[in-house]
mmCIF file of C-alpha atoms in Angstrom:
data_model
loop_
_atom_site.group_PDB
_atom_site.id
_atom_site.type_symbol
_atom_site.label_atom_id
_atom_site.label_comp_id
_atom_site.label_asym_id
_atom_site.label_seq_id
_atom_site.Cartn_x
_atom_site.Cartn_y
_atom_site.Cartn_z
ATOM 1 C CA MET H 1 6.248 8.733 14.460
ATOM 2 C CA GLN H 2 9.680 7.598 15.667
ATOM 3 C CA ARG H 3 10.207 10.839 17.587
ATOM 4 C CA ARG H 4 6.797 10.582 19.269
ATOM 5 C CA PHE H 5 7.406 6.904 20.028
ATOM 6 C CA LEU H 6 10.751 7.586 21.763
ATOM 7 C CA ASP H 7 9.303 10.624 23.578
ATOM 8 C CA CYS H 8 6.689 8.348 25.143
ATOM 9 C CA VAL H 9 9.327 5.844 26.275
ATOM 10 C CA GLU H 10 11.700 8.455 27.685
ATOM 11 C CA THR H 11 8.887 10.320 29.466
ATOM 12 C CA ALA H 12 7.735 7.065 31.057
ATOM 13 C CA ALA H 13 11.320 6.511 32.289
ATOM 14 C CA PHE H 14 11.381 9.820 34.231
ATOM 15 C CA PRO H 15 11.582 9.357 38.024
ATOM 16 C CA GLY H 16 8.234 9.983 39.668
ATOM 17 C CA THR H 17 6.061 9.072 36.669
ATOM 18 C CA SER H 18 2.907 7.397 38.006
ATOM 19 C CA GLU H 19 1.991 3.785 37.213
ATOM 20 C CA GLU H 20 -1.146 4.918 35.378
ATOM 21 C CA GLU H 21 0.805 7.418 33.256
ATOM 22 C CA LYS H 22 3.416 4.773 32.371
ATOM 23 C CA ARG H 23 0.666 2.431 31.161
ATOM 24 C CA ARG H 24 -0.847 5.212 29.057
ATOM 25 C CA LEU H 25 2.444 6.401 27.551
ATOM 26 C CA LEU H 26 3.563 2.871 26.650
ATOM 27 C CA HIS H 27 0.250 1.879 25.042
ATOM 28 C CA MET H 28 0.658 2.105 21.241
ATOM 29 C CA VAL H 29 -2.464 1.913 19.042
ATOM 30 C CA VAL H 30 -2.365 1.021 15.327
ATOM 31 C CA VAL H 31 -5.585 1.768 13.410
ATOM 32 C CA GLY H 32 -6.205 -0.423 10.357
ATOM 33 C CA GLY H 33 -6.044 -4.199 9.959
ATOM 34 C CA GLY H 34 -4.844 -4.293 6.359
ATOM 35 C CA PRO H 35 -1.284 -5.274 5.314
ATOM 36 C CA THR H 36 0.062 -1.818 6.262
ATOM 37 C CA GLY H 37 -1.420 -1.868 9.773
ATOM 38 C CA ILE H 38 -0.284 -5.449 10.339
ATOM 39 C CA GLU H 39 3.285 -4.655 9.240
ATOM 40 C CA VAL H 40 3.464 -1.487 11.378
ATOM 41 C CA ALA H 41 2.230 -3.421 14.441
ATOM 42 C CA GLY H 42 4.777 -6.165 13.745
ATOM 43 C CA GLU H 43 7.648 -3.678 13.407
ATOM 44 C CA LEU H 44 6.628 -1.825 16.590
ATOM 45 C CA HIS H 45 6.541 -5.146 18.438
ATOM 46 C CA ASP H 46 10.040 -6.031 17.188
ATOM 47 C CA PHE H 47 11.381 -2.647 18.310
ATOM 48 C CA LEU H 48 9.841 -3.068 21.766
ATOM 49 C CA GLU H 49 11.036 -6.649 22.243
ATOM 50 C CA GLU H 50 14.440 -6.596 20.545
ATOM 51 C CA ASP H 51 15.738 -3.141 21.492
ATOM 52 C CA LEU H 52 13.737 -1.239 24.101
ATOM 53 C CA LYS H 53 13.445 -4.301 26.339
ATOM 54 C CA SER H 54 17.226 -4.265 26.862
ATOM 55 C CA TRP H 55 17.448 -0.462 27.158
ATOM 56 C CA TYR H 56 14.515 -0.059 29.563
ATOM 57 C CA PRO H 57 13.911 -3.452 31.244
ATOM 58 C CA GLU H 58 11.934 -1.794 34.048
ATOM 59 C CA LEU H 59 9.404 -0.440 31.505
ATOM 60 C CA HIS H 60 8.876 -3.665 29.565
ATOM 61 C CA PRO H 61 5.898 -4.872 31.675
ATOM 62 C CA TYR H 62 4.023 -1.644 30.843
ATOM 63 C CA MET H 63 4.478 -1.851 27.064
ATOM 64 C CA ARG H 64 1.305 -2.741 25.170
ATOM 65 C CA LEU H 65 0.225 -2.817 21.506
ATOM 66 C CA THR H 66 -3.360 -2.679 20.217
ATOM 67 C CA LEU H 67 -4.513 -3.126 16.617
ATOM 68 C CA VAL H 68 -7.968 -1.698 15.795
ATOM 69 C CA GLU H 69 -9.963 -2.766 12.723
ATOM 70 C CA ALA H 70 -13.518 -1.675 11.781
ATOM 71 C CA LEU H 71 -14.212 -4.851 9.745
ATOM 72 C CA PRO H 72 -15.026 -8.216 11.384
ATOM 73 C CA GLY H 73 -11.497 -9.496 10.631
ATOM 74 C CA VAL H 74 -7.988 -8.383 9.702
ATOM 75 C CA LEU H 75 -6.267 -8.869 6.317
ATOM 76 C CA PRO H 76 -9.493 -9.197 4.259
ATOM 77 C CA THR H 77 -7.552 -10.004 1.042
ATOM 78 C CA PHE H 78 -5.801 -13.049 2.556
ATOM 79 C CA SER H 79 -7.079 -16.601 3.104
ATOM 80 C CA LYS H 80 -8.730 -17.683 6.360
ATOM 81 C CA GLU H 81 -5.756 -19.916 7.224
ATOM 82 C CA LEU H 82 -3.270 -17.025 6.996
ATOM 83 C CA ILE H 83 -5.618 -14.706 8.921
ATOM 84 C CA ALA H 84 -5.836 -17.297 11.712
ATOM 85 C CA TYR H 85 -2.035 -17.741 11.643
ATOM 86 C CA THR H 86 -1.523 -13.964 11.924
ATOM 87 C CA GLU H 87 -3.968 -13.710 14.832
ATOM 88 C CA ARG H 88 -2.198 -16.585 16.661
ATOM 89 C CA THR H 89 1.205 -14.934 16.099
ATOM 90 C CA PHE H 90 -0.099 -11.604 17.411
ATOM 91 C CA LYS H 91 -1.594 -13.309 20.465
ATOM 92 C CA GLU H 92 1.770 -14.959 21.220
ATOM 93 C CA SER H 93 3.424 -11.541 20.798
ATOM 94 C CA ARG H 94 0.911 -9.951 23.209
ATOM 95 C CA ILE H 95 -0.572 -7.714 20.504
ATOM 96 C CA ASP H 96 -4.267 -7.123 21.222
ATOM 97 C CA ILE H 97 -6.489 -7.243 18.101
ATOM 98 C CA GLN H 98 -9.853 -5.438 18.354
ATOM 99 C CA THR H 99 -11.990 -6.164 15.297
ATOM 100 C CA ALA H 100 -15.456 -4.752 14.507
ATOM 101 C CA THR H 101 -14.320 -1.608 16.344
ATOM 102 C CA MET H 102 -14.495 1.892 14.876
ATOM 103 C CA VAL H 103 -12.343 4.881 15.820
ATOM 104 C CA LYS H 104 -14.656 7.790 16.597
ATOM 105 C CA GLY H 105 -11.979 10.304 17.513
ATOM 106 C CA ILE H 106 -8.384 10.850 18.569
ATOM 107 C CA LYS H 107 -7.356 13.109 21.455
ATOM 108 C CA PRO H 108 -3.828 14.159 22.547
ATOM 109 C CA THR H 109 -3.728 11.451 25.235
ATOM 110 C CA SER H 110 -6.398 8.949 24.167
ATOM 111 C CA VAL H 111 -8.409 7.378 21.352
ATOM 112 C CA LEU H 112 -12.215 6.991 21.234
ATOM 113 C CA LEU H 113 -13.248 3.444 20.265
ATOM 114 C CA LYS H 114 -16.728 2.161 19.416
ATOM 115 C CA PRO H 115 -17.023 -1.665 19.388
ATOM 116 C CA LYS H 116 -19.935 -3.062 17.367
ATOM 117 C CA ASP H 117 -22.149 -4.162 20.271
ATOM 118 C CA ALA H 118 -20.760 -2.033 23.079
ATOM 119 C CA PRO H 119 -20.807 1.623 24.119
ATOM 120 C CA GLU H 120 -18.113 4.057 23.084
ATOM 121 C CA GLN H 121 -15.015 4.008 25.282
ATOM 122 C CA GLU H 122 -12.009 6.277 25.743
ATOM 123 C CA VAL H 123 -8.698 4.419 25.839
ATOM 124 C CA GLY H 124 -5.527 6.141 27.010
ATOM 125 C CA CYS H 125 -2.453 5.805 24.772
ATOM 126 C CA GLY H 126 0.858 7.461 23.995
ATOM 127 C CA LEU H 127 0.890 6.979 20.222
ATOM 128 C CA VAL H 128 -1.722 6.386 17.503
ATOM 129 C CA VAL H 129 -0.581 5.244 14.055
ATOM 130 C CA TRP H 130 -3.201 5.675 11.331
ATOM 131 C CA ALA H 131 -2.985 2.898 8.718
ATOM 132 C CA ALA H 132 -6.636 2.779 7.660
ATOM 133 C CA GLY H 133 -6.481 4.788 4.451
ATOM 134 C CA ASN H 134 -6.515 8.483 3.592
ATOM 135 C CA THR H 135 -9.035 10.986 2.335
ATOM 136 C CA GLY H 136 -8.829 12.201 -1.260
ATOM 137 C CA ARG H 137 -6.664 15.169 -2.230
ATOM 138 C CA GLN H 138 -8.303 18.479 -3.072
ATOM 139 C CA VAL H 139 -7.343 18.289 -6.777
ATOM 140 C CA THR H 140 -9.208 14.959 -7.003
ATOM 141 C CA LYS H 141 -12.281 16.364 -5.255
ATOM 142 C CA ASP H 142 -12.289 19.443 -7.512
ATOM 143 C CA LEU H 143 -12.091 17.295 -10.663
ATOM 144 C CA MET H 144 -14.969 15.097 -9.500
ATOM 145 C CA ALA H 145 -17.073 18.161 -8.588
ATOM 146 C CA LYS H 146 -16.834 19.416 -12.187
ATOM 147 C CA LEU H 147 -18.473 16.198 -13.482
ATOM 148 C CA PRO H 148 -21.179 15.352 -10.925
ATOM 149 C CA GLU H 149 -23.199 13.141 -13.312
ATOM 150 C CA GLU H 150 -20.321 10.866 -14.383
ATOM 151 C CA GLN H 151 -18.385 11.017 -11.074
ATOM 152 C CA SER H 152 -21.038 9.778 -8.661
ATOM 153 C CA ASN H 153 -18.776 7.701 -6.381
ATOM 154 C CA LYS H 154 -17.432 9.654 -3.393
ATOM 155 C CA ARG H 155 -14.571 7.184 -2.769
ATOM 156 C CA GLY H 156 -12.565 8.249 -5.817
ATOM 157 C CA ILE H 157 -12.433 8.974 -9.546
ATOM 158 C CA LEU H 158 -14.423 6.574 -11.717
ATOM 159 C CA ILE H 159 -12.407 5.418 -14.739
ATOM 160 C CA ASP H 160 -13.022 3.287 -17.832
ATOM 161 C CA SER H 161 -11.103 0.189 -18.933
ATOM 162 C CA HIS H 162 -8.353 2.417 -20.425
ATOM 163 C CA LEU H 163 -7.870 4.312 -17.102
ATOM 164 C CA ARG H 164 -9.528 7.439 -18.500
ATOM 165 C CA MET H 165 -11.676 9.571 -16.223
ATOM 166 C CA LEU H 166 -15.382 9.151 -16.985
ATOM 167 C CA GLY H 167 -16.617 12.368 -18.548
ATOM 168 C CA ALA H 168 -13.112 13.617 -19.425
ATOM 169 C CA SER H 169 -11.318 11.171 -21.717
ATOM 170 C CA SER H 170 -8.148 13.305 -21.865
ATOM 171 C CA ILE H 171 -7.540 12.834 -18.108
ATOM 172 C CA PHE H 172 -5.995 9.568 -16.912
ATOM 173 C CA ALA H 173 -6.103 8.431 -13.272
ATOM 174 C CA VAL H 174 -4.280 5.599 -11.526
ATOM 175 C CA GLY H 175 -3.732 4.304 -7.989
ATOM 176 C CA ASP H 176 -5.516 5.257 -4.778
ATOM 177 C CA CYS H 177 -7.247 8.363 -6.193
ATOM 178 C CA THR H 178 -9.503 6.081 -8.284
ATOM 179 C CA SER H 179 -12.500 3.971 -7.311
ATOM 180 C CA THR H 180 -12.153 0.539 -8.919
ATOM 181 C CA SER H 181 -12.525 -3.145 -8.060
ATOM 182 C CA TYR H 182 -8.738 -3.383 -7.611
ATOM 183 C CA ALA H 183 -7.102 -3.291 -4.179
ATOM 184 C CA PRO H 184 -5.415 0.049 -3.311
ATOM 185 C CA THR H 185 -1.896 -1.414 -3.410
ATOM 186 C CA ALA H 186 1.435 -0.469 -4.971
ATOM 187 C CA GLN H 187 1.260 -3.596 -7.132
ATOM 188 C CA VAL H 188 -1.895 -2.329 -8.874
ATOM 189 C CA ALA H 189 -0.596 1.237 -9.271
ATOM 190 C CA SER H 190 2.740 -0.033 -10.640
ATOM 191 C CA GLN H 191 1.028 -2.108 -13.336
ATOM 192 C CA GLN H 192 -1.286 0.812 -14.183
ATOM 193 C CA GLY H 193 1.739 3.100 -14.563
ATOM 194 C CA ALA H 194 3.513 0.643 -16.887
ATOM 195 C CA TYR H 195 0.293 0.247 -18.911
ATOM 196 C CA LEU H 196 -0.109 4.030 -19.268
ATOM 197 C CA ALA H 197 3.508 4.378 -20.435
ATOM 198 C CA ARG H 198 2.783 1.884 -23.245
ATOM 199 C CA MET H 199 -0.510 3.633 -24.011
ATOM 200 C CA PHE H 200 1.097 7.084 -24.290
ATOM 201 C CA LYS H 201 3.755 5.681 -26.603
ATOM 202 C CA LEU H 202 1.081 4.214 -28.908
ATOM 203 C CA ILE H 203 -1.006 7.402 -28.790
ATOM 204 C CA ALA H 204 2.073 9.485 -29.698
ATOM 205 C CA ARG H 205 2.828 7.150 -32.619
ATOM 206 C CA ARG H 206 -0.783 7.346 -33.821
ATOM 207 C CA ASP H 207 -0.817 11.167 -33.538
ATOM 208 C CA ALA H 208 2.420 11.388 -35.564
ATOM 209 C CA LEU H 209 0.914 9.188 -38.297
ATOM 210 C CA GLU H 210 -2.268 11.297 -38.339
ATOM 211 C CA ALA H 211 -0.196 14.475 -38.762
ATOM 212 C CA GLN H 212 1.799 12.827 -41.551
ATOM 213 C CA LEU H 213 -1.399 11.716 -43.275
ATOM 214 C CA GLU H 214 -2.909 15.183 -42.969
ATOM 215 C CA SER H 215 0.138 16.856 -44.554
ATOM 216 C CA LEU H 216 0.123 14.330 -47.438
ATOM 217 C CA THR H 217 -3.595 14.814 -48.064
ATOM 218 C CA ALA H 218 -3.256 18.620 -47.988
ATOM 219 C CA GLY H 219 -0.494 18.686 -50.620
ATOM 220 C CA ARG H 220 -1.851 15.854 -52.726
ATOM 221 C CA LYS H 221 -2.621 16.296 -56.432
ATOM 222 C CA GLU H 222 -4.857 14.120 -58.599
ATOM 223 C CA GLY H 223 -3.123 11.107 -60.120
ATOM 224 C CA GLU H 224 -0.045 11.075 -57.884
ATOM 225 C CA ASP H 225 0.409 7.339 -57.441
ATOM 226 C CA GLU H 226 3.277 7.643 -54.969
ATOM 227 C CA VAL H 227 1.223 9.829 -52.648
ATOM 228 C CA VAL H 228 -1.711 7.401 -52.875
ATOM 229 C CA LYS H 229 0.531 4.445 -52.006
ATOM 230 C CA GLU H 230 2.109 6.307 -49.082
ATOM 231 C CA THR H 231 -1.327 7.348 -47.830
ATOM 232 C CA GLU H 232 -2.537 3.739 -47.909
ATOM 233 C CA ALA H 233 0.621 2.571 -46.100
ATOM 234 C CA ILE H 234 0.083 5.130 -43.328
ATOM 235 C CA LYS H 235 -3.568 4.086 -42.931
ATOM 236 C CA ARG H 236 -2.500 0.427 -42.608
ATOM 237 C CA LYS H 237 0.005 1.402 -39.896
ATOM 238 C CA MET H 238 -2.714 3.310 -38.021
ATOM 239 C CA GLU H 239 -5.049 0.310 -38.178
ATOM 240 C CA LYS H 240 -2.382 -1.848 -36.529
ATOM 241 C CA ILE H 241 -2.230 0.461 -33.480
ATOM 242 C CA LYS H 242 -4.681 -1.096 -31.013
ATOM 243 C CA LEU H 243 -5.268 0.542 -27.616
ATOM 244 C CA LYS H 244 -6.038 -2.508 -25.482
ATOM 245 C CA PRO H 245 -7.857 -2.124 -22.135
ATOM 246 C CA PHE H 246 -5.941 -2.445 -18.861
ATOM 247 C CA GLU H 247 -5.793 -5.949 -17.396
ATOM 248 C CA TYR H 248 -4.461 -6.460 -13.884
ATOM 249 C CA SER H 249 -2.264 -9.515 -13.267
ATOM 250 C CA HIS H 250 -2.100 -10.419 -9.565
ATOM 251 C CA GLN H 251 1.446 -11.475 -8.632
ATOM 252 C CA GLY H 252 0.592 -12.443 -5.044
ATOM 253 C CA SER H 253 0.325 -10.832 -1.610
ATOM 254 C CA LEU H 254 3.004 -10.565 1.086
ATOM 255 C CA ALA H 255 2.941 -9.122 4.600
ATOM 256 C CA TYR H 256 5.406 -9.045 7.498
ATOM 257 C CA ILE H 257 3.750 -9.879 10.843
ATOM 258 C CA GLY H 258 6.673 -9.412 13.238
ATOM 259 C CA SER H 259 8.946 -11.836 15.130
ATOM 260 C CA ASP H 260 10.816 -12.656 11.876
ATOM 261 C CA LYS H 261 7.638 -14.144 10.392
ATOM 262 C CA ALA H 262 5.711 -13.268 7.240
ATOM 263 C CA ILE H 263 2.690 -14.529 5.316
ATOM 264 C CA ALA H 264 2.378 -14.971 1.563
ATOM 265 C CA GLU H 265 -0.238 -15.891 -1.041
ATOM 266 C CA LEU H 266 1.182 -16.552 -4.495
ATOM 267 C CA PRO H 267 -0.525 -17.762 -7.701
ATOM 268 C CA ILE H 268 1.543 -20.762 -8.882
ATOM 269 C CA PHE H 269 0.455 -22.928 -11.848
ATOM 270 C CA GLY H 270 -3.087 -21.580 -11.644
ATOM 271 C CA ARG H 271 -3.486 -22.281 -7.924
ATOM 272 C CA GLU H 272 -3.177 -20.045 -4.859
ATOM 273 C CA TRP H 273 -0.211 -21.095 -2.727
ATOM 274 C CA SER H 274 -0.291 -19.983 0.933
ATOM 275 C CA SER H 275 2.584 -19.927 3.390
ATOM 276 C CA GLY H 276 3.557 -18.412 6.720
ATOM 277 C CA GLY H 277 6.576 -18.454 9.020
ATOM 278 C CA VAL H 278 10.305 -17.736 9.088
ATOM 279 C CA ALA H 279 11.018 -19.223 5.628
ATOM 280 C CA THR H 280 8.273 -16.992 4.182
ATOM 281 C CA PHE H 281 9.903 -14.019 5.928
ATOM 282 C CA LEU H 282 13.191 -14.740 4.075
ATOM 283 C CA PHE H 283 11.247 -15.003 0.803
ATOM 284 C CA TRP H 284 9.465 -11.727 1.629
ATOM 285 C CA ARG H 285 12.813 -9.972 2.079
ATOM 286 C CA SER H 286 14.223 -11.355 -1.178
ATOM 287 C CA ALA H 287 11.063 -10.274 -3.034
ATOM 288 C CA TYR H 288 11.290 -6.823 -1.421
ATOM 289 C CA LEU H 289 14.917 -6.382 -2.528
ATOM 290 C CA SER H 290 14.156 -7.554 -6.070
ATOM 291 C CA THR H 291 11.530 -4.813 -6.555
ATOM 292 C CA LEU H 292 13.854 -1.925 -5.620
ATOM 293 C CA PHE H 293 14.884 0.260 -8.555
ATOM 294 C CA SER H 294 18.670 0.178 -8.392
ATOM 295 C CA PHE H 295 21.553 -1.979 -7.206
ATOM 296 C CA ARG H 296 22.616 0.874 -4.892
ATOM 297 C CA ASN H 297 19.208 0.901 -3.159
ATOM 298 C CA ARG H 298 19.280 -2.875 -2.779
ATOM 299 C CA MET H 299 22.710 -2.736 -1.114
ATOM 300 C CA LEU H 300 21.626 0.116 1.202
ATOM 301 C CA VAL H 301 18.467 -1.692 2.349
ATOM 302 C CA ALA H 302 20.271 -5.030 2.783
ATOM 303 C CA GLY H 303 22.973 -3.197 4.770
ATOM 304 C CA ASP H 304 20.331 -1.609 7.023
ATOM 305 C CA TRP H 305 18.816 -5.029 7.710
ATOM 306 C CA MET H 306 22.212 -6.507 8.579
ATOM 307 C CA ARG H 307 23.091 -3.631 10.930
ATOM 308 C CA ALA H 308 19.719 -3.873 12.680
ATOM 309 C CA LYS H 309 20.132 -7.621 13.108
ATOM 310 C CA PHE H 310 23.612 -7.439 14.655
ATOM 311 C CA PHE H 311 23.610 -4.060 16.423
ATOM 312 C CA GLY H 312 19.904 -3.267 16.967
ATOM 313 C CA ARG H 313 17.950 -0.330 15.622
#
């Protein structure tokens, strides 16, 4: 994406490039109005305004960003106030938002858009970033095809409350390959992964107790009190192992919207707390750093942010 992006800019800077071709090359289209699409559009805007504007001042008037969303509005999981705030910020940043518009096709030099109540139109552009979701992998499709009665949803694998595939209880599925009521986010997949780790540990403990019980029963003789007591103790341990269903705990939603601004919705004391602006952006960065896996990664990312702030990208 970065290589294609810079190719467009450098090609537009060639002497003799027509006005029409400059407008096409410097028109960037982001497809998808969820948190990913919003963040990509915000980052592209920052790159254009903070870096390329100083490198290519003569091209700045031609630079244009468009965000396309098939639903009536962007950020469907956020509150109306934060959606309105994001749309105002994008308008101030000269990012065009086209809602209720479907992408019918993508060509090498253009994208085919179909607004809800208007005819299909071909819009010239230099770069299209797809942030509207992905199709399922072949292994997922093959698994679902083997169980057509239980796996009737084409969007993904149907699972039970213990994350087991319907029709095949020995197969577990988490994340975007499943079709559930949960949002397809890293937060959901992370909690599902942690839950499965606990589940597998309990299942392994239960299997070990079952094997122990089986060996005791096989070698047991009538009247052996010690064996009877040990058998009862193992059965009590097995009864204590409870495989609880998965329960998702929403920790809040965060999204960067460009221009050093972010939006956040956090559950605090049973209520949903909403915020947007520069202070939220600083909170977003601290939350981002806190979720990285190692101190080394945190230092590397923080260092990248500092270098970009002082020296540009």
